[in-house]
Coordinates of C-alpha atoms and ligand atoms in Angstrom, one line a residue:
Chain C
M1 CA 1.6 -50.0 13.1
T2 CA -0.9 -48.5 10.6
D3 CA -0.5 -44.8 9.9
P4 CA -3.5 -43.8 7.8
V5 CA -3.0 -40.8 5.5
I6 CA -6.7 -41.0 4.6
S7 CA -9.5 -42.5 6.4
I8 CA -12.9 -42.8 4.7
E9 CA -15.6 -43.1 7.3
G10 CA -19.0 -44.2 6.2
I11 CA -19.4 -42.0 3.2
A12 CA -22.4 -42.1 0.9
K13 CA -23.3 -40.2 -2.3
R14 CA -26.9 -39.7 -3.3
Y15 CA -28.3 -37.8 -6.2
G16 CA -31.8 -36.4 -6.7
A17 CA -33.2 -35.3 -3.4
K18 CA -30.9 -32.4 -2.8
G19 CA -30.2 -32.0 0.9
H20 CA -33.6 -33.3 1.7
P21 CA -33.2 -37.0 2.3
A22 CA -36.8 -37.1 3.7
S23 CA -38.3 -35.5 0.6
G24 CA -39.1 -38.7 -1.2
G25 CA -37.9 -41.7 -3.1
A26 CA -36.5 -39.7 -6.0
S27 CA -32.9 -40.0 -4.9
T28 CA -30.5 -42.6 -6.1
T29 CA -27.7 -43.9 -3.9
I30 CA -24.5 -44.2 -5.9
F31 CA -22.7 -45.8 -3.0
E32 CA -23.1 -45.9 0.8
N33 CA -21.4 -46.8 4.0
L34 CA -17.9 -47.0 2.6
W35 CA -15.0 -47.4 5.0
L36 CA -11.4 -47.5 4.0
K37 CA -8.0 -46.5 5.3
V38 CA -5.1 -45.8 3.1
N39 CA -1.8 -46.1 4.9
R40 CA 1.3 -44.1 4.4
G41 CA 3.5 -45.3 1.6
E42 CA 0.9 -47.7 0.4
F43 CA -0.3 -48.1 -3.2
V44 CA -4.1 -48.8 -3.3
C45 CA -5.9 -49.7 -6.5
V46 CA -9.7 -49.6 -6.8
I47 CA -11.4 -51.9 -9.2
G48 CA -15.1 -51.8 -10.0
H49 CA -17.5 -51.7 -12.9
S50 CA -18.3 -48.5 -14.7
G51 CA -20.7 -46.3 -12.8
C52 CA -20.1 -47.7 -9.4
G53 CA -18.8 -44.3 -8.2
K54 CA -15.0 -44.7 -8.3
T55 CA -14.5 -41.2 -9.8
T56 CA -17.0 -39.8 -7.4
I57 CA -15.0 -41.2 -4.4
L58 CA -11.7 -39.9 -5.9
N59 CA -13.3 -36.4 -6.3
I60 CA -14.4 -36.5 -2.7
L61 CA -10.9 -37.5 -1.6
A62 CA -9.6 -34.6 -3.7
G63 CA -12.1 -32.3 -2.1
L64 CA -13.7 -31.5 -5.4
D65 CA -17.0 -33.1 -4.4
R66 CA -18.7 -33.7 -1.1
P67 CA -20.2 -36.9 0.3
S68 CA -23.9 -36.9 1.1
E69 CA -23.1 -38.7 4.4
G70 CA -20.0 -39.5 6.3
V71 CA -16.6 -37.9 6.6
V72 CA -13.1 -38.3 5.2
L73 CA -10.2 -37.7 7.5
V74 CA -6.8 -36.6 6.2
E75 CA -4.2 -37.3 8.8
G76 CA -6.9 -37.3 11.4
R77 CA -8.5 -34.0 10.4
E78 CA -11.7 -33.7 8.6
L79 CA -11.3 -33.0 4.9
A80 CA -12.6 -29.5 4.1
G81 CA -11.8 -29.0 0.5
P82 CA -9.2 -29.4 -2.2
G83 CA -5.6 -29.1 -1.0
L84 CA -2.0 -29.2 -2.0
D85 CA -1.4 -32.2 0.3
R86 CA -3.3 -34.3 -2.3
A87 CA -2.3 -34.2 -5.9
V88 CA -4.7 -35.4 -8.6
I89 CA -3.8 -37.0 -11.9
F90 CA -6.9 -36.6 -14.0
Q91 CA -8.1 -39.1 -16.4
G92 CA -8.1 -36.5 -19.2
H93 CA -4.6 -35.2 -18.3
A94 CA -6.1 -31.7 -17.8
L95 CA -3.1 -29.8 -18.9
L96 CA -3.5 -26.1 -19.5
P97 CA -3.1 -26.0 -23.3
W98 CA -1.9 -22.4 -23.4
R99 CA 1.1 -23.2 -21.2
T100 CA 4.2 -25.1 -22.1
V101 CA 5.2 -28.3 -20.4
L102 CA 7.4 -26.3 -18.1
G103 CA 4.7 -23.7 -17.7
N104 CA 2.2 -26.4 -16.6
V105 CA 4.5 -27.9 -14.0
A106 CA 5.8 -24.5 -12.8
Y107 CA 2.2 -23.4 -12.3
A108 CA 1.7 -26.2 -9.8
V109 CA 5.1 -25.5 -8.2
S110 CA 4.4 -21.8 -7.8
S111 CA 1.0 -22.6 -6.3
R112 CA 2.7 -24.9 -3.8
W113 CA 5.5 -22.5 -2.8
R114 CA 4.0 -19.1 -3.4
R115 CA 7.0 -17.1 -2.2
A116 CA 9.6 -19.2 -4.0
P117 CA 11.8 -17.2 -6.4
K118 CA 11.3 -17.8 -10.1
A119 CA 14.6 -19.7 -10.4
E120 CA 13.7 -22.1 -7.7
V121 CA 10.2 -22.7 -9.2
E122 CA 11.8 -23.5 -12.5
E123 CA 14.5 -25.7 -11.0
R124 CA 11.9 -27.8 -9.2
A125 CA 9.7 -28.0 -12.3
R126 CA 12.6 -29.1 -14.5
R127 CA 13.6 -31.8 -12.0
A128 CA 10.0 -33.2 -12.0
I129 CA 9.9 -33.1 -15.8
A130 CA 13.2 -34.9 -15.9
A131 CA 12.0 -37.5 -13.4
V132 CA 9.2 -38.6 -15.8
G133 CA 11.7 -38.7 -18.7
L134 CA 10.6 -35.6 -20.5
A135 CA 13.8 -33.5 -20.3
G136 CA 14.2 -31.6 -23.5
A137 CA 10.4 -31.2 -24.0
E138 CA 10.1 -28.4 -21.5
H139 CA 9.1 -25.8 -24.1
K140 CA 6.6 -27.9 -26.0
R141 CA 2.9 -27.2 -25.7
P142 CA 0.5 -30.0 -24.8
A143 CA -0.9 -30.1 -28.3
E144 CA 2.5 -31.0 -29.6
L145 CA 2.8 -34.0 -27.2
S146 CA 1.6 -37.6 -27.7
G147 CA -1.0 -39.0 -25.3
G148 CA 1.7 -40.8 -23.2
M149 CA 3.8 -37.6 -23.0
K150 CA 0.8 -35.6 -21.8
Q151 CA 0.1 -38.1 -19.1
R152 CA 3.7 -37.9 -18.0
V153 CA 3.4 -34.2 -17.7
G154 CA 0.3 -34.8 -15.6
I155 CA 2.4 -37.1 -13.3
A156 CA 5.3 -34.6 -13.2
R157 CA 2.9 -31.8 -12.2
A158 CA 1.4 -34.0 -9.5
L159 CA 4.8 -35.1 -8.1
A160 CA 6.4 -31.7 -8.3
I161 CA 4.3 -30.4 -5.4
E162 CA 5.5 -33.2 -3.2
P163 CA 2.0 -34.2 -2.1
K164 CA 1.3 -36.5 0.9
M165 CA -1.0 -38.5 -1.4
L166 CA -1.4 -39.1 -5.1
L167 CA -4.9 -39.6 -6.5
M168 CA -5.1 -41.1 -9.9
D169 CA -8.2 -41.7 -12.0
E170 CA -7.5 -44.3 -14.7
P171 CA -4.3 -42.4 -15.6
F172 CA -3.1 -44.9 -18.2
S173 CA -6.4 -46.1 -19.7
A174 CA -6.3 -43.9 -22.8
L175 CA -2.8 -45.1 -23.8
D176 CA -1.7 -47.8 -26.1
A177 CA -0.5 -51.0 -24.5
L178 CA 3.2 -50.3 -25.0
T179 CA 3.2 -46.8 -23.6
R180 CA 1.0 -47.9 -20.8
G181 CA 3.4 -50.6 -19.7
T182 CA 6.4 -48.2 -19.7
L183 CA 4.5 -45.6 -17.7
Q184 CA 3.3 -48.2 -15.2
E185 CA 6.9 -49.2 -14.6
E186 CA 8.0 -45.6 -14.2
A187 CA 5.1 -44.8 -11.9
R188 CA 5.8 -47.8 -9.7
R189 CA 9.5 -46.9 -9.6
I190 CA 8.9 -43.3 -8.7
C191 CA 6.3 -44.1 -6.1
R192 CA 8.5 -46.7 -4.5
D193 CA 11.5 -44.5 -4.5
T194 CA 9.7 -41.7 -2.9
G195 CA 7.5 -43.7 -0.6
Q196 CA 4.5 -42.1 -2.2
T197 CA 1.0 -42.9 -0.9
V198 CA -1.2 -43.6 -3.9
Y199 CA -4.9 -44.1 -4.4
M200 CA -5.6 -45.2 -8.0
I201 CA -8.6 -46.2 -10.0
T202 CA -8.2 -48.7 -12.8
H203 CA -10.2 -50.9 -15.1
D204 CA -7.2 -53.0 -15.8
V205 CA -6.8 -56.1 -13.6
D206 CA -3.1 -56.6 -14.6
E207 CA -2.4 -53.0 -13.9
A208 CA -3.8 -53.4 -10.4
I209 CA -1.8 -56.6 -9.9
Y210 CA 1.4 -55.0 -10.9
L211 CA 1.1 -51.7 -9.1
A212 CA -1.0 -52.2 -6.0
D213 CA -0.2 -53.3 -2.5
R214 CA -3.9 -53.7 -1.8
I215 CA -6.7 -53.9 -4.3
V216 CA -10.1 -52.6 -3.3
L217 CA -13.0 -54.3 -5.0
M218 CA -16.2 -52.4 -5.4
T219 CA -19.6 -54.0 -6.1
N220 CA -21.8 -52.7 -8.9
G221 CA -23.9 -49.6 -8.4
P222 CA -26.3 -48.3 -7.4
G223 CA -25.8 -48.7 -3.8
A224 CA -22.2 -49.8 -4.3
R225 CA -20.1 -51.1 -1.4
I226 CA -16.6 -52.2 -0.9
A227 CA -16.9 -56.0 -1.3
E228 CA -13.4 -56.9 -0.1
I229 CA -9.9 -55.8 0.0
V230 CA -7.3 -58.1 -1.6
I231 CA -3.7 -58.1 -0.4
N232 CA -1.3 -58.5 -3.2
P233 CA 0.8 -61.5 -2.5
L234 CA 3.4 -60.8 -5.2
A235 CA 7.0 -60.0 -4.3
A236 CA 7.6 -56.3 -3.8
D237 CA 10.4 -56.3 -6.3
R238 CA 8.2 -57.8 -9.0
S239 CA 8.8 -56.8 -12.6
R240 CA 6.0 -56.2 -15.1
S241 CA 7.4 -58.5 -17.7
G242 CA 8.0 -61.3 -15.3
L243 CA 4.5 -61.2 -13.7
H244 CA 3.1 -64.1 -15.6
H245 CA 5.9 -66.4 -14.4
D246 CA 4.8 -66.0 -10.9
P247 CA 2.4 -68.7 -9.8
A248 CA 0.7 -66.4 -7.4
Y249 CA -0.2 -64.1 -10.4
Y250 CA -2.7 -66.5 -11.8
S251 CA -4.6 -67.2 -8.6
L252 CA -4.8 -63.5 -7.9
R253 CA -5.9 -62.7 -11.5
N254 CA -8.5 -65.4 -11.4
H255 CA -9.8 -64.2 -8.1
L256 CA -10.2 -60.6 -9.4
M257 CA -11.8 -61.7 -12.7
D258 CA -14.2 -63.9 -10.9
F259 CA -15.2 -61.0 -8.8
L260 CA -15.7 -58.7 -11.8
V261 CA -17.6 -61.3 -13.8
A262 CA -19.9 -62.8 -11.2
R263 CA -19.6 -61.6 -7.6
S264 CA -19.6 -57.9 -8.2
S265 CA -23.3 -58.0 -9.3
A266 CA -24.4 -60.9 -7.1
F267 CA -23.2 -59.0 -4.0
R268 CA -26.2 -56.8 -3.6
E269 CA -28.8 -59.5 -3.5
A270 CA -26.7 -61.8 -1.3
P271 CA -24.0 -60.2 0.7
P272 CA -21.8 -62.8 2.4
D273 CA -22.7 -63.8 5.9
G274 CA -21.3 -61.6 8.5
Y275 CA -20.4 -58.8 6.0
D276 CA -19.5 -55.7 7.9
P277 CA -19.2 -52.6 5.7
R278 CA -17.0 -51.1 8.3
H279 CA -14.5 -53.9 8.1
P280 CA -14.8 -55.4 4.7
P281 CA -13.2 -58.9 4.4
I282 CA -9.4 -58.8 3.8
V283 CA -8.4 -61.5 1.4
T284 CA -5.0 -63.1 1.3
L285 CA -4.3 -65.5 -1.5
H286 CA -1.8 -68.4 -0.9
H287 CA -0.5 -69.6 -4.1
S288 CA 0.8 -72.8 -2.6
Q289 CA -2.8 -73.9 -2.6
S290 CA -4.9 -74.3 -5.7
G291 CA -7.7 -72.1 -4.6
A292 CA -8.1 -69.0 -2.7
L293 CA -7.9 -69.0 1.0
R294 CA -10.0 -66.4 2.6
A295 CA -8.7 -64.9 5.8
M296 CA -11.3 -62.8 7.5
T297 CA -10.0 -60.2 9.9
Chain J
M1 CA 4.0 -25.2 -63.6
H2 CA 1.3 -24.1 -61.2
A3 CA 1.6 -21.0 -59.3
S4 CA 0.5 -21.1 -55.7
L5 CA -3.1 -20.5 -54.8
G6 CA -2.3 -17.2 -53.3
A7 CA -0.5 -15.9 -56.4
R8 CA -3.4 -17.1 -58.6
A9 CA -6.0 -15.4 -56.3
L10 CA -4.0 -12.2 -56.5
A11 CA -4.0 -12.4 -60.3
V12 CA -7.7 -12.8 -60.4
S13 CA -8.2 -10.0 -57.9
L14 CA -6.1 -7.7 -60.0
L15 CA -8.1 -8.7 -63.1
V16 CA -11.4 -8.0 -61.4
L17 CA -10.1 -4.6 -60.3
A18 CA -8.9 -3.8 -63.8
L19 CA -12.2 -4.8 -65.4
F20 CA -14.1 -2.8 -62.8
L21 CA -12.0 0.3 -63.3
A22 CA -12.2 0.0 -67.0
A23 CA -16.0 -0.4 -67.0
W24 CA -16.2 2.5 -64.6
H25 CA -14.0 4.7 -66.8
V26 CA -16.0 3.9 -69.9
A27 CA -19.4 4.4 -68.2
T28 CA -18.5 7.9 -67.0
Q29 CA -16.8 9.0 -70.2
G30 CA -19.8 9.5 -72.5
T31 CA -21.5 12.8 -72.9
G32 CA -25.3 13.0 -72.8
P33 CA -27.6 15.3 -74.7
T34 CA -27.1 19.1 -74.0
Q35 CA -29.6 21.9 -74.0
V36 CA -29.1 25.5 -75.0
M37 CA -30.0 27.7 -72.1
D38 CA -29.6 31.0 -70.4
P39 CA -26.0 31.3 -69.1
E40 CA -27.2 32.2 -65.5
Y41 CA -29.4 29.1 -65.5
A42 CA -26.7 27.0 -66.9
K43 CA -24.5 27.9 -64.0
L44 CA -27.1 26.6 -61.6
M45 CA -27.6 23.4 -63.6
G46 CA -23.9 22.4 -63.6
A47 CA -21.8 20.6 -66.1
T48 CA -24.2 17.7 -66.6
A49 CA -26.8 19.7 -68.3
T50 CA -24.6 22.1 -70.2
T51 CA -21.7 20.1 -71.5
G52 CA -23.2 16.6 -71.3
K53 CA -20.4 15.4 -69.0
S54 CA -21.5 12.8 -66.4
A55 CA -21.7 14.1 -62.8
M56 CA -20.5 10.7 -61.8
P57 CA -16.7 11.0 -61.4
G58 CA -14.5 8.5 -63.2
P59 CA -11.7 6.5 -61.6
L60 CA -9.2 9.1 -62.7
D61 CA -11.1 11.9 -60.9
V62 CA -11.2 9.8 -57.8
G63 CA -7.6 9.0 -58.1
A64 CA -6.6 12.6 -58.4
T65 CA -8.8 13.5 -55.4
I66 CA -7.2 10.7 -53.3
W67 CA -3.8 12.2 -54.3
Q68 CA -4.9 15.6 -53.1
H69 CA -6.1 14.2 -49.8
L70 CA -2.9 12.3 -49.3
K71 CA -0.9 15.4 -50.0
R72 CA -2.7 17.4 -47.4
P73 CA -4.5 15.1 -45.0
F74 CA -4.6 17.5 -42.0
Y75 CA -5.5 21.0 -43.3
D76 CA -8.1 22.9 -41.4
N77 CA -10.1 25.7 -43.2
G78 CA -12.9 26.0 -40.7
P79 CA -15.8 23.8 -39.7
N80 CA -16.9 22.7 -43.2
D81 CA -13.5 22.2 -44.7
K82 CA -11.1 20.0 -42.9
G83 CA -8.6 17.4 -44.2
L84 CA -9.7 13.9 -44.5
G85 CA -7.0 12.9 -42.0
I86 CA -8.5 15.2 -39.4
Q87 CA -12.0 13.8 -40.0
L88 CA -10.7 10.2 -39.8
A89 CA -8.8 11.0 -36.6
Y90 CA -12.0 12.3 -35.0
S91 CA -13.9 9.2 -35.9
I92 CA -11.2 6.8 -34.8
G93 CA -10.9 8.7 -31.6
R94 CA -14.6 8.4 -30.9
V95 CA -14.6 4.7 -31.7
A96 CA -11.5 4.1 -29.6
L97 CA -13.1 5.9 -26.6
G98 CA -16.5 4.3 -26.8
Y99 CA -15.0 0.9 -27.6
L100 CA -12.5 1.0 -24.7
L101 CA -15.2 2.1 -22.3
A102 CA -17.2 -0.9 -23.5
V103 CA -14.2 -3.2 -23.0
V104 CA -13.8 -1.9 -19.5
V105 CA -17.4 -2.5 -18.7
A106 CA -18.2 -5.6 -20.7
I107 CA -15.3 -7.9 -19.7
P108 CA -15.6 -7.6 -15.9
L109 CA -19.3 -7.8 -16.1
G110 CA -19.1 -10.7 -18.5
F111 CA -16.8 -12.4 -16.0
L112 CA -19.4 -11.9 -13.3
I113 CA -22.2 -13.2 -15.4
G114 CA -20.2 -16.1 -16.6
M115 CA -19.1 -17.1 -13.2
S116 CA -22.4 -16.7 -11.3
P117 CA -25.4 -18.7 -12.5
L118 CA -27.5 -16.3 -10.4
M119 CA -26.3 -13.2 -12.1
S120 CA -26.5 -14.9 -15.4
R121 CA -30.2 -15.6 -14.9
A122 CA -30.9 -12.3 -13.3
L123 CA -29.3 -10.1 -16.0
D124 CA -30.4 -12.2 -19.0
P125 CA -33.7 -10.5 -19.6
F126 CA -32.1 -7.0 -19.6
I127 CA -29.4 -8.2 -22.1
Q128 CA -32.0 -9.9 -24.3
I129 CA -34.1 -6.8 -24.5
L130 CA -31.4 -4.2 -24.9
K131 CA -29.1 -6.2 -27.3
P132 CA -31.4 -6.0 -30.4
V133 CA -32.0 -2.3 -30.1
S134 CA -30.3 -0.4 -32.9
P135 CA -27.6 1.8 -31.3
L136 CA -28.9 4.8 -33.2
A137 CA -32.2 4.5 -31.3
W138 CA -30.3 5.6 -28.2
M139 CA -29.1 8.8 -30.0
P140 CA -32.0 11.1 -29.0
L141 CA -31.9 9.9 -25.4
A142 CA -28.1 10.4 -25.4
L143 CA -28.4 13.9 -26.9
Y144 CA -31.1 14.8 -24.3
T145 CA -29.3 13.5 -21.3
I146 CA -25.6 14.2 -22.2
K147 CA -26.4 17.4 -24.1
D148 CA -23.1 17.1 -26.1
S149 CA -23.2 15.7 -29.6
G150 CA -19.6 14.4 -29.5
L151 CA -20.1 12.6 -26.2
S152 CA -23.4 11.3 -27.5
A153 CA -21.7 9.7 -30.4
I154 CA -19.2 8.1 -28.1
F155 CA -22.0 6.8 -26.0
V156 CA -23.7 5.2 -29.0
I157 CA -20.4 3.5 -29.9
F158 CA -20.1 2.3 -26.3
I159 CA -23.6 0.9 -26.3
C160 CA -23.2 -0.9 -29.6
S161 CA -19.8 -2.4 -28.8
L162 CA -21.0 -3.6 -25.4
W163 CA -23.3 -6.5 -26.2
P164 CA -21.1 -8.7 -28.4
M165 CA -18.3 -8.5 -25.9
L166 CA -20.6 -8.9 -22.9
V167 CA -22.3 -12.0 -24.3
N168 CA -19.1 -13.6 -25.6
T169 CA -17.2 -13.0 -22.4
A170 CA -20.0 -14.5 -20.3
F171 CA -20.2 -17.4 -22.6
G172 CA -16.5 -18.0 -22.7
V173 CA -16.1 -17.7 -19.0
A174 CA -19.1 -20.0 -18.3
S175 CA -17.8 -22.7 -20.7
V176 CA -14.2 -23.0 -19.3
R177 CA -13.6 -26.7 -19.0
S178 CA -14.3 -27.9 -15.5
E179 CA -11.1 -30.0 -15.5
W180 CA -9.0 -26.8 -15.8
L181 CA -10.9 -25.2 -12.9
N182 CA -10.4 -28.4 -10.9
V183 CA -6.7 -28.2 -11.6
A184 CA -6.7 -24.7 -10.0
R185 CA -8.9 -25.9 -7.1
T186 CA -6.6 -28.8 -6.2
L187 CA -3.7 -26.4 -6.3
E188 CA -5.5 -24.1 -3.9
V189 CA -5.3 -21.2 -6.4
G190 CA -7.1 -18.1 -5.1
P191 CA -10.1 -16.6 -7.0
L192 CA -8.1 -13.7 -8.4
R193 CA -5.2 -15.7 -9.6
R194 CA -7.6 -18.3 -10.9
A195 CA -9.4 -15.6 -12.9
F196 CA -6.2 -14.4 -14.5
T197 CA -4.3 -17.7 -14.9
V198 CA -7.1 -20.1 -15.9
I199 CA -10.3 -18.5 -16.8
L200 CA -9.0 -15.5 -18.8
P201 CA -6.6 -17.5 -21.0
A202 CA -9.2 -20.2 -21.5
A203 CA -11.9 -17.7 -22.4
A204 CA -9.7 -15.3 -24.3
P205 CA -10.4 -16.7 -27.8
T206 CA -14.1 -16.3 -27.3
I207 CA -13.7 -12.9 -25.7
V208 CA -11.5 -11.6 -28.6
T209 CA -14.1 -12.9 -31.1
G210 CA -16.6 -10.7 -29.3
M211 CA -14.2 -7.8 -29.4
R212 CA -13.8 -8.3 -33.1
I213 CA -17.5 -8.3 -33.8
S214 CA -17.8 -5.2 -31.6
V215 CA -15.1 -3.2 -33.4
G216 CA -16.8 -4.0 -36.7
I217 CA -20.2 -2.8 -35.5
A218 CA -18.7 0.2 -33.9
W219 CA -17.0 1.2 -37.2
L220 CA -20.3 0.7 -39.0
V221 CA -22.2 2.8 -36.5
I222 CA -19.8 5.7 -36.2
V223 CA -20.5 6.8 -39.8
A224 CA -24.3 6.9 -39.2
A225 CA -23.9 8.5 -35.8
E226 CA -21.6 11.3 -37.2
M227 CA -24.1 11.9 -40.0
L228 CA -26.7 12.5 -37.3
V229 CA -24.7 14.6 -34.8
G230 CA -22.6 16.5 -37.4
G231 CA -19.6 18.7 -36.8
T232 CA -16.6 16.4 -37.3
G233 CA -15.7 12.9 -38.3
I234 CA -15.7 10.8 -41.4
G235 CA -19.5 10.3 -41.3
Y236 CA -20.0 14.1 -41.2
F237 CA -17.5 14.4 -44.0
V238 CA -19.6 12.1 -46.2
W239 CA -22.8 14.0 -45.4
N240 CA -21.1 17.3 -46.0
E241 CA -19.6 16.3 -49.3
W242 CA -23.1 15.0 -50.4
N243 CA -24.5 18.4 -49.6
N244 CA -21.6 19.9 -51.7
L245 CA -22.6 17.4 -54.4
S246 CA -19.0 16.2 -54.4
I247 CA -19.5 12.6 -55.3
T248 CA -15.8 12.2 -55.8
N249 CA -15.2 12.9 -52.2
V250 CA -18.0 10.6 -51.1
I251 CA -16.4 7.8 -53.1
V252 CA -13.0 8.6 -51.6
A253 CA -14.6 8.5 -48.1
I254 CA -16.2 5.1 -48.8
L255 CA -12.9 3.7 -49.8
V256 CA -11.2 5.2 -46.7
I257 CA -13.9 3.9 -44.4
G258 CA -13.5 0.4 -45.9
V259 CA -9.7 0.4 -45.5
V260 CA -9.9 1.6 -41.9
G261 CA -12.5 -1.0 -41.1
M262 CA -10.4 -3.7 -42.6
I263 CA -7.3 -2.6 -40.6
L264 CA -9.4 -2.6 -37.3
D265 CA -10.7 -6.1 -38.1
Q266 CA -7.3 -7.4 -39.0
A267 CA -5.8 -6.0 -35.8
L268 CA -8.4 -7.9 -33.8
A269 CA -7.9 -11.0 -35.9
R270 CA -4.2 -10.9 -35.1
L271 CA -4.9 -10.5 -31.4
G272 CA -7.2 -13.5 -31.7
R273 CA -4.5 -15.6 -33.2
L274 CA -2.2 -14.6 -30.4
V275 CA -4.6 -15.8 -27.7
T276 CA -5.8 -19.0 -29.4
F277 CA -4.2 -22.2 -28.2
P278 CA -4.2 -25.5 -30.1
E279 CA -5.7 -28.4 -28.2
Ligands
LIG301 N1 -24.5 -34.9 -11.2 C1 -25.0 -36.2 -11.2 N2 -26.3 -36.4 -11.1 C2 -26.8 -37.7 -11.0 N3 -26.0 -38.8 -11.1 C3 -24.7 -38.6 -11.2 C4 -24.1 -37.3 -11.3 N4 -22.8 -37.5 -11.4 C5 -22.5 -38.8 -11.5 N5 -23.7 -39.5 -11.4 C6 -23.8 -41.0 -11.4 O1 -22.9 -41.5 -10.4 C7 -22.5 -42.7 -10.8 C8 -21.0 -42.9 -10.5 O2 -20.3 -42.0 -11.4 P1 -18.7 -42.1 -11.4 O3 -18.2 -41.2 -12.5 O4 -18.2 -41.9 -10.1 O5 -18.5 -43.6 -11.9 P2 -17.2 -44.4 -12.1 O6 -17.2 -45.6 -11.2 O7 -16.0 -43.5 -12.1 O8 -17.4 -44.9 -13.6 P3 -16.3 -45.1 -14.8 O9 -15.6 -46.4 -14.4 O10 -17.1 -45.3 -16.0 O11 -15.4 -43.9 -14.8 C9 -22.9 -42.9 -12.2 O12 -23.9 -43.9 -12.3 C10 -23.4 -41.6 -12.7 O13 -24.5 -41.7 -13.5
LIG302 MG1 -14.6 -42.7 -13.6

């Protein structure tokens, strides 16, 4: 039934004692013993306080960083480095400023299909640019674009290579509320239409509620863990503007806020009874009830 | 109505030029005290002593000489009498050769140093020690080992253009934003393609700044180098005309050196504008 694209198996990241875990107590553990599977076509959002290691995990998934312990499997094979099967949407858009919009996207396309003729590369790039609503801006340079447009180019560049998985690091956090809302809607539409698997970091609880199928909650660092995984109970055809009419929205939002405010820091001193890092609790909220019902699996 | 800043600046420039030329003209017009002397001796002493005319040429003399040079820039009457154009061509040729050699060495080496922290540390002491050495200090060594004065001048140009380009290239390459490199890595771009499509464009403004500093230094140094090695070139021309006591030609040469230096600098500035990207 489950078909994991990515399987995180017991990874940890430590800084300080380089390669010599035995050399002394100088090393800090950012996070340890993390286990998580991301299934095909699934949209996973990760929420946690600043510094708990979210970006580090994303970089490990991207192959840009290595875990100090543990492995990551991509479709059952151990991850060896960066690859075209995983596209990254960077927090700071990371467009090449000396290239045009078309040039940036085409750069990714021609890296993905090295032998493709120029016309095909351009055709694919134009299609990806049109998909994020930027048709007509192909020949602009990043400096001439607004923040929202730059982030769209980043999304187009990522989607253009048809990755198995999309890794997004707070892609919308630098945008104003209006632009953020529009882009969230477009991202959700595109990802649902194409059955894209997504792993996304966010600080925004509402963003996670709107976009995610599952929400991964991380405890505060150092020594961060996955505290629990919340299943999003909202209807799959939810609309962003109608979210707050859904009774399930409030219980989910309260649950997430409670976690961020209180439980994320209390977790380290007092992990819940029977906590198994390998199988963090899966939480399903039933909005028919006033409180949260915790279903352990 | 106010004229644009550019127009007003031009007006002031022209005014300054006019004032300068006028002052120069007046200062070189006057006649000093003369002495009565034996005609043979007077020949040796020249016009200053006999007619009271200043040996310092006025702007009109210089203008006339410039016109003469412009009319015949490429005449060649033997080793000590060549047209200004020929001399300039020698100098520019030497600078071009030495400078291009330095580009060919400095940019790849700078890439290596910029990309490898090991090489950066290993080569740093050599660069730090060799960089502050006046390029002319290499001249005796060059003359001794190369045994050819023309080549030695080229070597001196090479060595003085090398450092700014090397240091700037290494710095530019080392400070390419890691997010751009990460883009290339996630796209599985190979090292060579990465060097040309990410690192080179990202570092190009810094590299060209180094190239611009280098060409300025090279043009400064060539005059001194040619004065030392002699034979040909604008530096030799200046020295030769000094020995001929032709101050007019020395002034003309100074003007020409300035103009060529400006053109070289502007060419690199234009290249710099081509490779800069707005962020
Ligand atoms: N090179 C390093 N050496 C030591 N510590 C590091 C290094 N890089 C990151 N860290 C630490 O690792 C922790 C996790 O960093 P990371 O960027 O993954 O956090 P994050 O969860 O993404 O935070 P934010 O939400 O603010 O983006 C931080 O506490 C940071 O100080
Ligand atoms: Mg982060």
